[in-house]
mmCIF file of C-alpha atoms (C1' of nucleotides) in Angstrom:
data_model
loop_
_atom_site.group_PDB
_atom_site.id
_atom_site.type_symbol
_atom_site.label_atom_id
_atom_site.label_comp_id
_atom_site.label_asym_id
_atom_site.label_seq_id
_atom_site.Cartn_x
_atom_site.Cartn_y
_atom_site.Cartn_z
ATOM 1 C CA MET A 1 -11.133 32.023 -23.989
ATOM 2 C CA ALA A 2 -10.501 34.176 -27.373
ATOM 3 C CA ASP A 3 -10.426 38.119 -27.844
ATOM 4 C CA GLN A 4 -12.973 37.677 -30.013
ATOM 5 C CA ASP A 5 -15.434 36.278 -27.234
ATOM 6 C CA ARG A 6 -13.725 38.942 -24.488
ATOM 7 C CA PHE A 7 -15.099 41.429 -26.449
ATOM 8 C CA ALA A 8 -17.804 40.828 -27.592
ATOM 9 C CA ARG A 9 -19.227 39.100 -24.014
ATOM 10 C CA ALA A 10 -17.754 42.761 -22.605
ATOM 11 C CA LEU A 11 -19.531 44.993 -25.651
ATOM 12 C CA LEU A 12 -22.956 43.207 -24.497
ATOM 13 C CA ALA A 13 -22.684 43.822 -21.330
ATOM 14 C CA VAL A 14 -22.165 47.575 -21.667
ATOM 15 C CA ALA A 15 -24.868 47.820 -24.061
ATOM 16 C CA ARG A 16 -26.794 46.632 -21.515
ATOM 17 C CA GLY A 17 -25.884 48.575 -18.474
ATOM 18 C CA LEU A 18 -25.870 51.583 -20.570
ATOM 19 C CA GLY A 19 -29.685 50.191 -21.652
ATOM 20 C CA ARG A 20 -31.137 50.413 -17.802
ATOM 21 C CA ILE A 21 -28.767 53.506 -17.266
ATOM 22 C CA ALA A 22 -31.117 55.052 -19.874
ATOM 23 C CA ARG A 23 -34.564 54.083 -18.672
ATOM 24 C CA GLU A 24 -33.100 54.758 -15.420
ATOM 25 C CA ARG A 25 -32.680 57.625 -16.179
ATOM 26 C CA ALA A 26 -35.676 58.155 -19.009
ATOM 27 C CA ARG A 27 -38.118 57.135 -15.541
ATOM 28 C CA ALA A 28 -36.742 60.292 -13.899
ATOM 29 C CA GLY A 29 -36.587 62.974 -16.303
ATOM 30 C CA ASP A 30 -38.605 64.577 -18.590
ATOM 31 C CA VAL A 31 -37.394 64.220 -21.965
ATOM 32 C CA THR A 32 -37.569 60.265 -23.378
ATOM 33 C CA PRO A 33 -34.274 58.476 -24.194
ATOM 34 C CA GLN A 34 -34.642 58.898 -27.658
ATOM 35 C CA GLN A 35 -35.711 62.255 -27.711
ATOM 36 C CA ALA A 36 -32.836 62.771 -25.478
ATOM 37 C CA GLU A 37 -30.324 60.998 -28.018
ATOM 38 C CA THR A 38 -31.371 63.254 -31.381
ATOM 39 C CA LEU A 39 -31.685 65.848 -29.328
ATOM 40 C CA GLN A 40 -28.079 65.657 -28.369
ATOM 41 C CA LEU A 41 -26.813 64.696 -31.594
ATOM 42 C CA ILE A 42 -29.028 68.188 -33.592
ATOM 43 C CA ALA A 43 -27.036 70.229 -30.792
ATOM 44 C CA GLU A 44 -23.221 68.827 -31.509
ATOM 45 C CA ARG A 45 -24.295 68.603 -35.030
ATOM 46 C CA GLY A 46 -26.125 71.648 -36.075
ATOM 47 C CA ALA A 47 -28.918 72.049 -38.693
ATOM 48 C CA LEU A 48 -29.242 68.865 -39.674
ATOM 49 C CA SER A 49 -31.910 66.964 -42.668
ATOM 50 C CA THR A 50 -33.947 63.935 -41.608
ATOM 51 C CA SER A 51 -32.274 61.276 -43.290
ATOM 52 C CA THR A 52 -28.557 62.437 -42.126
ATOM 53 C CA LEU A 53 -30.105 62.148 -38.736
ATOM 54 C CA ALA A 54 -31.458 58.670 -38.700
ATOM 55 C CA THR A 55 -28.277 57.340 -40.488
ATOM 56 C CA LEU A 56 -26.312 59.008 -37.705
ATOM 57 C CA LEU A 57 -28.629 56.841 -35.668
ATOM 58 C CA GLY A 58 -29.124 53.563 -37.301
ATOM 59 C CA ILE A 59 -32.748 54.217 -37.634
ATOM 60 C CA ASP A 60 -35.447 54.043 -40.257
ATOM 61 C CA PRO A 61 -35.896 57.034 -41.752
ATOM 62 C CA SER A 62 -39.888 57.450 -40.970
ATOM 63 C CA THR A 63 -38.794 56.634 -37.285
ATOM 64 C CA ALA A 64 -36.554 59.458 -37.484
ATOM 65 C CA SER A 65 -39.279 61.898 -39.317
ATOM 66 C CA ARG A 66 -41.945 60.912 -35.993
ATOM 67 C CA ASN A 67 -38.957 60.773 -33.509
ATOM 68 C CA LEU A 68 -38.780 64.768 -34.898
ATOM 69 C CA SER A 69 -42.579 65.133 -35.059
ATOM 70 C CA GLY A 70 -42.502 64.156 -30.936
ATOM 71 C CA LEU A 71 -39.622 67.026 -30.700
ATOM 72 C CA GLU A 72 -41.493 70.081 -32.576
ATOM 73 C CA ARG A 73 -45.054 69.258 -30.824
ATOM 74 C CA ALA A 74 -43.056 69.615 -27.972
ATOM 75 C CA GLY A 75 -41.804 72.701 -29.470
ATOM 76 C CA LEU A 76 -37.860 71.833 -29.171
ATOM 77 C CA ILE A 77 -36.591 72.320 -32.189
ATOM 78 C CA ALA A 78 -37.972 73.610 -35.531
ATOM 79 C CA ARG A 79 -38.284 72.431 -39.128
ATOM 80 C CA GLN A 80 -38.420 74.219 -42.214
ATOM 81 C CA LYS A 81 -38.120 73.081 -45.999
ATOM 82 C CA GLY A 82 -34.107 73.168 -47.415
ATOM 83 C CA SER A 83 -32.917 76.412 -48.957
ATOM 84 C CA ASP A 84 -30.789 74.124 -51.285
ATOM 85 C CA ASP A 85 -33.060 70.972 -51.901
ATOM 86 C CA GLY A 86 -36.258 71.949 -51.476
ATOM 87 C CA ARG A 87 -36.922 68.031 -50.912
ATOM 88 C CA GLN A 88 -34.389 68.229 -47.379
ATOM 89 C CA THR A 89 -35.779 69.608 -44.262
ATOM 90 C CA ASP A 90 -33.581 70.895 -42.373
ATOM 91 C CA VAL A 91 -33.925 70.643 -38.786
ATOM 92 C CA ARG A 92 -32.847 73.315 -35.984
ATOM 93 C CA LEU A 93 -32.804 73.736 -32.330
ATOM 94 C CA THR A 94 -35.310 76.554 -30.816
ATOM 95 C CA PRO A 95 -33.851 77.463 -28.064
ATOM 96 C CA ARG A 96 -35.879 75.544 -25.804
ATOM 97 C CA GLY A 97 -34.327 72.845 -27.274
ATOM 98 C CA ARG A 98 -30.713 74.066 -26.703
ATOM 99 C CA ARG A 99 -31.892 74.130 -23.304
ATOM 100 C CA ALA A 100 -33.429 71.110 -23.046
ATOM 101 C CA ALA A 101 -29.775 69.339 -24.566
ATOM 102 C CA GLN A 102 -27.952 71.152 -22.382
ATOM 103 C CA SER A 103 -29.606 69.942 -19.147
ATOM 104 C CA VAL A 104 -29.807 66.458 -20.864
ATOM 105 C CA GLY A 105 -25.846 66.353 -21.368
ATOM 106 C CA ASN A 106 -25.476 67.571 -17.694
ATOM 107 C CA GLY A 107 -27.979 64.589 -16.531
ATOM 108 C CA ALA A 108 -26.015 62.441 -18.622
ATOM 109 C CA THR A 109 -22.165 63.887 -17.412
ATOM 110 C CA SER A 110 -23.593 63.675 -13.684
ATOM 111 C CA ALA A 111 -25.695 60.022 -14.496
ATOM 112 C CA PHE A 112 -22.183 58.866 -15.687
ATOM 113 C CA ALA A 113 -19.646 60.596 -13.247
ATOM 114 C CA SER A 114 -20.446 58.009 -10.569
ATOM 115 C CA LEU A 115 -19.557 55.465 -12.867
ATOM 116 C CA LEU A 116 -15.952 56.830 -13.328
ATOM 117 C CA ASP A 117 -15.545 57.623 -9.596
ATOM 118 C CA ARG A 118 -15.527 53.443 -9.078
ATOM 119 C CA VAL A 119 -12.946 52.944 -11.624
ATOM 120 C CA PRO A 120 -9.371 53.160 -10.142
ATOM 121 C CA ARG A 121 -7.647 56.621 -10.155
ATOM 122 C CA GLY A 122 -4.869 55.149 -12.394
ATOM 123 C CA GLU A 123 -6.645 53.188 -15.028
ATOM 124 C CA ARG A 124 -9.437 56.609 -16.052
ATOM 125 C CA ALA A 125 -7.435 57.784 -18.561
ATOM 126 C CA ARG A 126 -7.341 54.575 -19.736
ATOM 127 C CA VAL A 127 -10.291 53.632 -20.190
ATOM 128 C CA ILE A 128 -11.184 57.392 -20.817
ATOM 129 C CA ASP A 129 -8.971 55.850 -24.317
ATOM 130 C CA ALA A 130 -10.271 53.291 -24.890
ATOM 131 C CA LEU A 131 -13.668 54.281 -25.249
ATOM 132 C CA GLU A 132 -12.850 57.051 -27.909
ATOM 133 C CA LEU A 133 -11.265 54.194 -29.722
ATOM 134 C CA LEU A 134 -13.594 52.320 -29.562
ATOM 135 C CA VAL A 135 -16.304 55.172 -30.428
ATOM 136 C CA LYS A 136 -14.285 55.903 -33.436
ATOM 137 C CA VAL A 137 -13.938 52.706 -34.949
ATOM 138 C CA LEU A 138 -18.665 52.278 -34.631
ATOM 139 C CA ASP A 139 -18.396 55.576 -36.036
ATOM 140 C CA GLN A 140 -16.535 53.834 -39.283
ATOM 141 C CA THR A 141 -18.738 50.994 -39.600
ATOM 142 C CA GLY A 142 -21.699 53.174 -39.461
ATOM 143 C CA MET B 1 -12.360 68.422 -21.395
ATOM 144 C CA ALA B 2 -12.900 67.536 -18.237
ATOM 145 C CA ASP B 3 -12.390 64.028 -18.181
ATOM 146 C CA GLN B 4 -16.608 63.244 -16.615
ATOM 147 C CA ASP B 5 -17.153 64.957 -20.166
ATOM 148 C CA ARG B 6 -15.362 63.095 -22.135
ATOM 149 C CA PHE B 7 -16.190 60.001 -20.317
ATOM 150 C CA ALA B 8 -20.150 61.037 -20.789
ATOM 151 C CA ARG B 9 -19.859 61.758 -24.209
ATOM 152 C CA ALA B 10 -17.924 58.573 -25.088
ATOM 153 C CA LEU B 11 -20.295 56.518 -23.335
ATOM 154 C CA LEU B 12 -23.281 58.325 -25.062
ATOM 155 C CA ALA B 13 -21.485 57.358 -28.498
ATOM 156 C CA VAL B 14 -20.835 53.852 -27.510
ATOM 157 C CA ALA B 15 -24.722 53.774 -26.339
ATOM 158 C CA ARG B 16 -25.470 54.740 -29.952
ATOM 159 C CA GLY B 17 -23.160 52.690 -32.088
ATOM 160 C CA LEU B 18 -23.993 49.094 -29.732
ATOM 161 C CA GLY B 19 -28.267 50.380 -30.245
ATOM 162 C CA ARG B 20 -27.655 50.772 -34.334
ATOM 163 C CA ILE B 21 -25.778 46.862 -34.517
ATOM 164 C CA ALA B 22 -27.906 45.630 -32.644
ATOM 165 C CA ARG B 23 -30.804 47.379 -34.838
ATOM 166 C CA GLU B 24 -29.132 45.736 -37.194
ATOM 167 C CA ARG B 25 -28.781 42.284 -36.136
ATOM 168 C CA ALA B 26 -32.306 42.644 -35.261
ATOM 169 C CA ARG B 27 -33.497 43.479 -38.774
ATOM 170 C CA ALA B 28 -32.006 40.485 -40.219
ATOM 171 C CA GLY B 29 -32.663 37.823 -37.374
ATOM 172 C CA ASP B 30 -35.340 35.435 -35.648
ATOM 173 C CA VAL B 31 -35.361 36.728 -32.720
ATOM 174 C CA THR B 32 -35.831 40.153 -31.133
ATOM 175 C CA PRO B 33 -33.028 41.931 -29.343
ATOM 176 C CA GLN B 34 -35.174 42.539 -26.299
ATOM 177 C CA GLN B 35 -35.286 38.080 -26.659
ATOM 178 C CA ALA B 36 -31.993 38.023 -27.712
ATOM 179 C CA GLU B 37 -30.850 40.225 -24.326
ATOM 180 C CA THR B 38 -32.964 37.497 -22.154
ATOM 181 C CA LEU B 39 -32.065 34.538 -23.860
ATOM 182 C CA GLN B 40 -28.434 35.403 -23.340
ATOM 183 C CA LEU B 41 -28.679 36.540 -19.714
ATOM 184 C CA ILE B 42 -30.112 32.941 -18.586
ATOM 185 C CA ALA B 43 -27.565 30.800 -20.516
ATOM 186 C CA GLU B 44 -24.858 32.685 -18.640
ATOM 187 C CA ARG B 45 -26.556 32.866 -15.155
ATOM 188 C CA GLY B 46 -28.564 29.437 -15.265
ATOM 189 C CA ALA B 47 -32.152 29.109 -13.887
ATOM 190 C CA LEU B 48 -33.753 32.467 -12.601
ATOM 191 C CA SER B 49 -36.813 34.098 -11.300
ATOM 192 C CA THR B 50 -38.733 36.471 -13.051
ATOM 193 C CA SER B 51 -37.890 39.244 -10.836
ATOM 194 C CA THR B 52 -34.188 38.211 -11.049
ATOM 195 C CA LEU B 53 -34.472 38.833 -14.270
ATOM 196 C CA ALA B 54 -36.272 42.039 -14.306
ATOM 197 C CA THR B 55 -33.426 43.847 -11.658
ATOM 198 C CA LEU B 56 -30.531 42.280 -13.861
ATOM 199 C CA LEU B 57 -31.520 44.270 -16.970
ATOM 200 C CA GLY B 58 -32.866 47.081 -15.338
ATOM 201 C CA ILE B 59 -37.035 46.830 -16.620
ATOM 202 C CA ASP B 60 -39.686 46.479 -14.375
ATOM 203 C CA PRO B 61 -40.988 42.852 -13.608
ATOM 204 C CA SER B 62 -43.952 43.371 -15.190
ATOM 205 C CA THR B 63 -41.993 43.107 -19.019
ATOM 206 C CA ALA B 64 -40.222 40.959 -17.609
ATOM 207 C CA SER B 65 -42.658 38.893 -17.491
ATOM 208 C CA ARG B 66 -44.789 39.982 -20.376
ATOM 209 C CA ASN B 67 -41.167 39.373 -22.338
ATOM 210 C CA LEU B 68 -40.611 35.644 -21.187
ATOM 211 C CA SER B 69 -44.269 34.869 -22.298
ATOM 212 C CA GLY B 70 -43.641 35.850 -25.963
ATOM 213 C CA LEU B 71 -39.931 33.561 -25.489
ATOM 214 C CA GLU B 72 -42.144 30.351 -23.961
ATOM 215 C CA ARG B 73 -44.640 31.107 -26.181
ATOM 216 C CA ALA B 74 -41.739 30.013 -28.876
ATOM 217 C CA GLY B 75 -40.851 27.565 -27.161
ATOM 218 C CA LEU B 76 -37.565 28.731 -26.111
ATOM 219 C CA ILE B 77 -37.613 28.478 -22.348
ATOM 220 C CA ALA B 78 -39.686 26.848 -20.074
ATOM 221 C CA ARG B 79 -41.738 28.683 -16.425
ATOM 222 C CA GLN B 80 -42.245 26.791 -13.293
ATOM 223 C CA LYS B 81 -43.608 27.427 -9.856
ATOM 224 C CA GLY B 82 -40.370 27.702 -7.360
ATOM 225 C CA SER B 83 -39.608 24.845 -5.778
ATOM 226 C CA ASP B 84 -38.453 26.789 -2.256
ATOM 227 C CA ASP B 85 -40.775 29.464 -2.364
ATOM 228 C CA GLY B 86 -43.870 29.308 -4.387
ATOM 229 C CA ARG B 87 -43.976 32.875 -5.041
ATOM 230 C CA GLN B 88 -41.701 32.778 -7.754
ATOM 231 C CA THR B 89 -41.158 30.843 -11.073
ATOM 232 C CA ASP B 90 -38.228 29.072 -11.880
ATOM 233 C CA VAL B 91 -37.107 30.414 -15.753
ATOM 234 C CA ARG B 92 -34.818 27.837 -17.703
ATOM 235 C CA LEU B 93 -33.846 27.313 -21.467
ATOM 236 C CA THR B 94 -35.169 24.637 -23.694
ATOM 237 C CA PRO B 95 -32.738 22.694 -26.076
ATOM 238 C CA ARG B 96 -34.473 24.878 -27.958
ATOM 239 C CA GLY B 97 -33.399 27.604 -26.072
ATOM 240 C CA ARG B 98 -30.248 26.603 -25.497
ATOM 241 C CA ARG B 99 -29.751 26.756 -29.124
ATOM 242 C CA ALA B 100 -31.543 30.001 -29.894
ATOM 243 C CA ALA B 101 -28.915 31.489 -27.703
ATOM 244 C CA GLN B 102 -25.999 29.226 -28.515
ATOM 245 C CA SER B 103 -27.089 31.026 -32.276
ATOM 246 C CA VAL B 104 -27.826 35.014 -31.037
ATOM 247 C CA GLY B 105 -24.177 34.187 -29.033
ATOM 248 C CA ASN B 106 -22.324 33.470 -32.374
ATOM 249 C CA GLY B 107 -23.896 35.680 -33.986
ATOM 250 C CA ALA B 108 -23.027 38.225 -32.177
ATOM 251 C CA THR B 109 -19.494 37.895 -31.628
ATOM 252 C CA SER B 110 -19.154 37.235 -35.588
ATOM 253 C CA ALA B 111 -21.005 41.400 -35.118
ATOM 254 C CA PHE B 112 -18.529 42.307 -32.919
ATOM 255 C CA ALA B 113 -15.429 40.464 -34.543
ATOM 256 C CA SER B 114 -15.626 43.021 -37.380
ATOM 257 C CA LEU B 115 -15.159 45.900 -35.032
ATOM 258 C CA LEU B 116 -11.745 44.123 -33.065
ATOM 259 C CA ASP B 117 -10.471 44.148 -36.656
ATOM 260 C CA ARG B 118 -10.298 47.823 -36.881
ATOM 261 C CA VAL B 119 -8.969 48.301 -33.903
ATOM 262 C CA PRO B 120 -4.978 48.633 -34.012
ATOM 263 C CA ARG B 121 -3.431 45.169 -32.743
ATOM 264 C CA GLY B 122 -1.225 46.706 -30.458
ATOM 265 C CA GLU B 123 -4.397 48.583 -28.477
ATOM 266 C CA ARG B 124 -6.713 45.562 -28.987
ATOM 267 C CA ALA B 125 -5.844 44.072 -25.065
ATOM 268 C CA ARG B 126 -5.780 47.632 -23.610
ATOM 269 C CA VAL B 127 -9.322 47.887 -25.338
ATOM 270 C CA ILE B 128 -10.768 44.938 -24.279
ATOM 271 C CA ASP B 129 -9.500 45.041 -20.706
ATOM 272 C CA ALA B 130 -10.990 48.831 -20.289
ATOM 273 C CA LEU B 131 -14.114 47.213 -21.205
ATOM 274 C CA GLU B 132 -14.230 44.682 -18.917
ATOM 275 C CA LEU B 133 -13.515 47.267 -15.963
ATOM 276 C CA LEU B 134 -16.056 49.004 -17.793
ATOM 277 C CA VAL B 135 -18.574 45.811 -17.157
ATOM 278 C CA LYS B 136 -17.591 45.077 -13.982
ATOM 279 C CA VAL B 137 -18.213 48.936 -12.783
ATOM 280 C CA LEU B 138 -21.363 49.156 -14.060
ATOM 281 C CA ASP B 139 -22.282 46.078 -12.610
ATOM 282 C CA GLN B 140 -21.676 47.517 -9.020
ATOM 283 C CA THR B 141 -24.080 50.312 -10.189
ATOM 284 C CA GLY B 142 -26.851 47.924 -10.275
ATOM 285 C "C1'" DG C 1 -41.122 69.295 -70.442
ATOM 286 C "C1'" DG C 2 -40.782 64.320 -69.091
ATOM 287 C "C1'" DA C 3 -39.187 60.567 -66.642
ATOM 288 C "C1'" DG C 4 -36.889 58.771 -62.934
ATOM 289 C "C1'" DG C 5 -34.638 59.092 -58.305
ATOM 290 C "C1'" DC C 6 -34.586 61.560 -53.901
ATOM 291 C "C1'" DC C 7 -36.129 63.091 -49.324
ATOM 292 C "C1'" DC C 8 -39.614 63.040 -46.846
ATOM 293 C "C1'" DC C 9 -44.234 61.840 -44.555
ATOM 294 C "C1'" DT C 10 -47.798 58.783 -43.200
ATOM 295 C "C1'" DG C 11 -50.160 54.423 -43.004
ATOM 296 C "C1'" DT C 12 -50.648 50.097 -40.530
ATOM 297 C "C1'" DA C 13 -48.527 46.773 -37.066
ATOM 298 C "C1'" DC C 14 -45.512 45.351 -33.772
ATOM 299 C "C1'" DT C 15 -41.966 44.643 -29.820
ATOM 300 C "C1'" DC C 16 -40.712 46.996 -25.819
ATOM 301 C "C1'" DT C 17 -41.819 50.084 -21.708
ATOM 302 C "C1'" DA C 18 -44.197 51.336 -17.215
ATOM 303 C "C1'" DC C 19 -47.412 51.624 -14.011
ATOM 304 C "C1'" DA C 20 -51.538 49.825 -11.480
ATOM 305 C "C1'" DA C 21 -54.294 46.748 -10.276
ATOM 306 C "C1'" DG C 22 -55.539 41.521 -8.762
ATOM 307 C "C1'" DT C 23 -54.399 36.975 -7.713
ATOM 308 C "C1'" DC C 24 -51.789 33.388 -4.754
ATOM 309 C "C1'" DT C 25 -47.614 32.445 -1.720
ATOM 310 C "C1'" DT C 26 -45.331 33.149 2.360
ATOM 311 C "C1'" DG C 27 -44.266 34.248 7.224
ATOM 312 C "C1'" DC C 28 -45.234 36.676 10.968
ATOM 313 C "C1'" DT C 29 -48.367 37.502 14.585
ATOM 314 C "C1'" DC C 30 -51.280 36.378 18.061
ATOM 315 C "C1'" DG D 1 -54.626 27.885 13.923
ATOM 316 C "C1'" DA D 2 -56.636 32.416 11.855
ATOM 317 C "C1'" DG D 3 -55.252 37.116 10.432
ATOM 318 C "C1'" DC D 4 -53.027 40.052 7.920
ATOM 319 C "C1'" DA D 5 -48.745 42.198 6.021
ATOM 320 C "C1'" DA D 6 -45.415 42.090 2.251
ATOM 321 C "C1'" DG D 7 -43.669 40.093 -1.622
ATOM 322 C "C1'" DA D 8 -43.463 37.860 -6.524
ATOM 323 C "C1'" DC D 9 -46.389 37.443 -10.274
ATOM 324 C "C1'" DT D 10 -49.642 38.222 -14.151
ATOM 325 C "C1'" DT D 11 -52.964 41.217 -16.480
ATOM 326 C "C1'" DG D 12 -54.903 45.979 -17.435
ATOM 327 C "C1'" DT D 13 -53.877 49.301 -19.667
ATOM 328 C "C1'" DA D 14 -51.088 54.084 -22.091
ATOM 329 C "C1'" DG D 15 -47.461 55.386 -24.676
ATOM 330 C "C1'" DA D 16 -42.935 55.054 -27.038
ATOM 331 C "C1'" DG D 17 -39.797 53.448 -30.723
ATOM 332 C "C1'" DT D 18 -39.337 50.714 -34.775
ATOM 333 C "C1'" DA D 19 -40.247 48.956 -39.331
ATOM 334 C "C1'" DC D 20 -41.886 48.179 -43.876
ATOM 335 C "C1'" DA D 21 -45.246 50.006 -47.453
ATOM 336 C "C1'" DG D 22 -47.195 53.375 -50.157
ATOM 337 C "C1'" DG D 23 -47.703 58.853 -51.985
ATOM 338 C "C1'" DG D 24 -47.009 63.071 -53.046
ATOM 339 C "C1'" DG D 25 -43.316 66.690 -53.783
ATOM 340 C "C1'" DC D 26 -39.028 67.999 -55.306
ATOM 341 C "C1'" DC D 27 -34.886 67.331 -57.637
ATOM 342 C "C1'" DT D 28 -31.347 65.840 -62.036
ATOM 343 C "C1'" DC D 29 -30.600 64.246 -65.858
ATOM 344 C "C1'" DC D 30 -32.005 63.775 -70.756
#
DNA sequence: GGAGGCCCCTGTACTCTACAAGTCTTGCTC
DNA sequence: GAGCAAGACTTGTAGAGTACAGGGGCCTCC
């Protein structure tokens, strides 16, 4: 099979598997998958504008706005009119939001740890390196 | 950073990037992401029951049933009462469904090909091997 | 100071999802 | 064979996430 086909099949299967795990975790946890995603992104990048967030997540700005409304209602983020540019909205985590992001991160780490355990010890470094390279490539495309 | 953390972060980022690409493709194409997913799974595995499909996708059987209803309405799959077990439903692709699955597969391959192009030539085999290993691990968990 | 453009939010409609409850089928027990 | 528990599927209901269209506020450049 050509490399392109193997690559595409593998990526589709990975997406499927990761989606499945995300749904399992969502059923168990207290925040929705998209909320978790958004929280973690803000935690990583610090303050963001709505449109920047939308771009990073690959969603429509209107969708990002609505998602943020939910997080704001839950008291996990705070929105404030941008200080330099009044059109923008600065999004920041509240203390509760920071704790939630932390908890989400820990949950993800432990959920994925059992996966890593199944990777033969000698292969782990290679798998992680490959994934990080893939992330870099994915970010370039976005 | 510990391997577990690197692994978790990378997987989350990969999931995010793949989700973004899936949404871009959905906006362009004629079938929804979940329909594409379902079609491809049936194309890979042949005839399936509703609950098997649900398990493979990691979704609730009721959700799988509803998704199949949409595909049936679109004339892409056919449902038939199971011959051995009357409780089950055998799901098969129609000729149109087979063509649609093919087209979805080609679309995915070409969408991902540009990603693979950005991976340095010498790394490609390693990345693909790592992904295939990851798929195996993900399937074990499910 | 006006015009056009950008950022954000809201209205609307659709997909995907899960949980609960109901129907039909099977298989087991008596 | 009758009854009954368990399984597979579907439908009722509710909620999250998504995109496109449109409107209001703010910035920039002329």
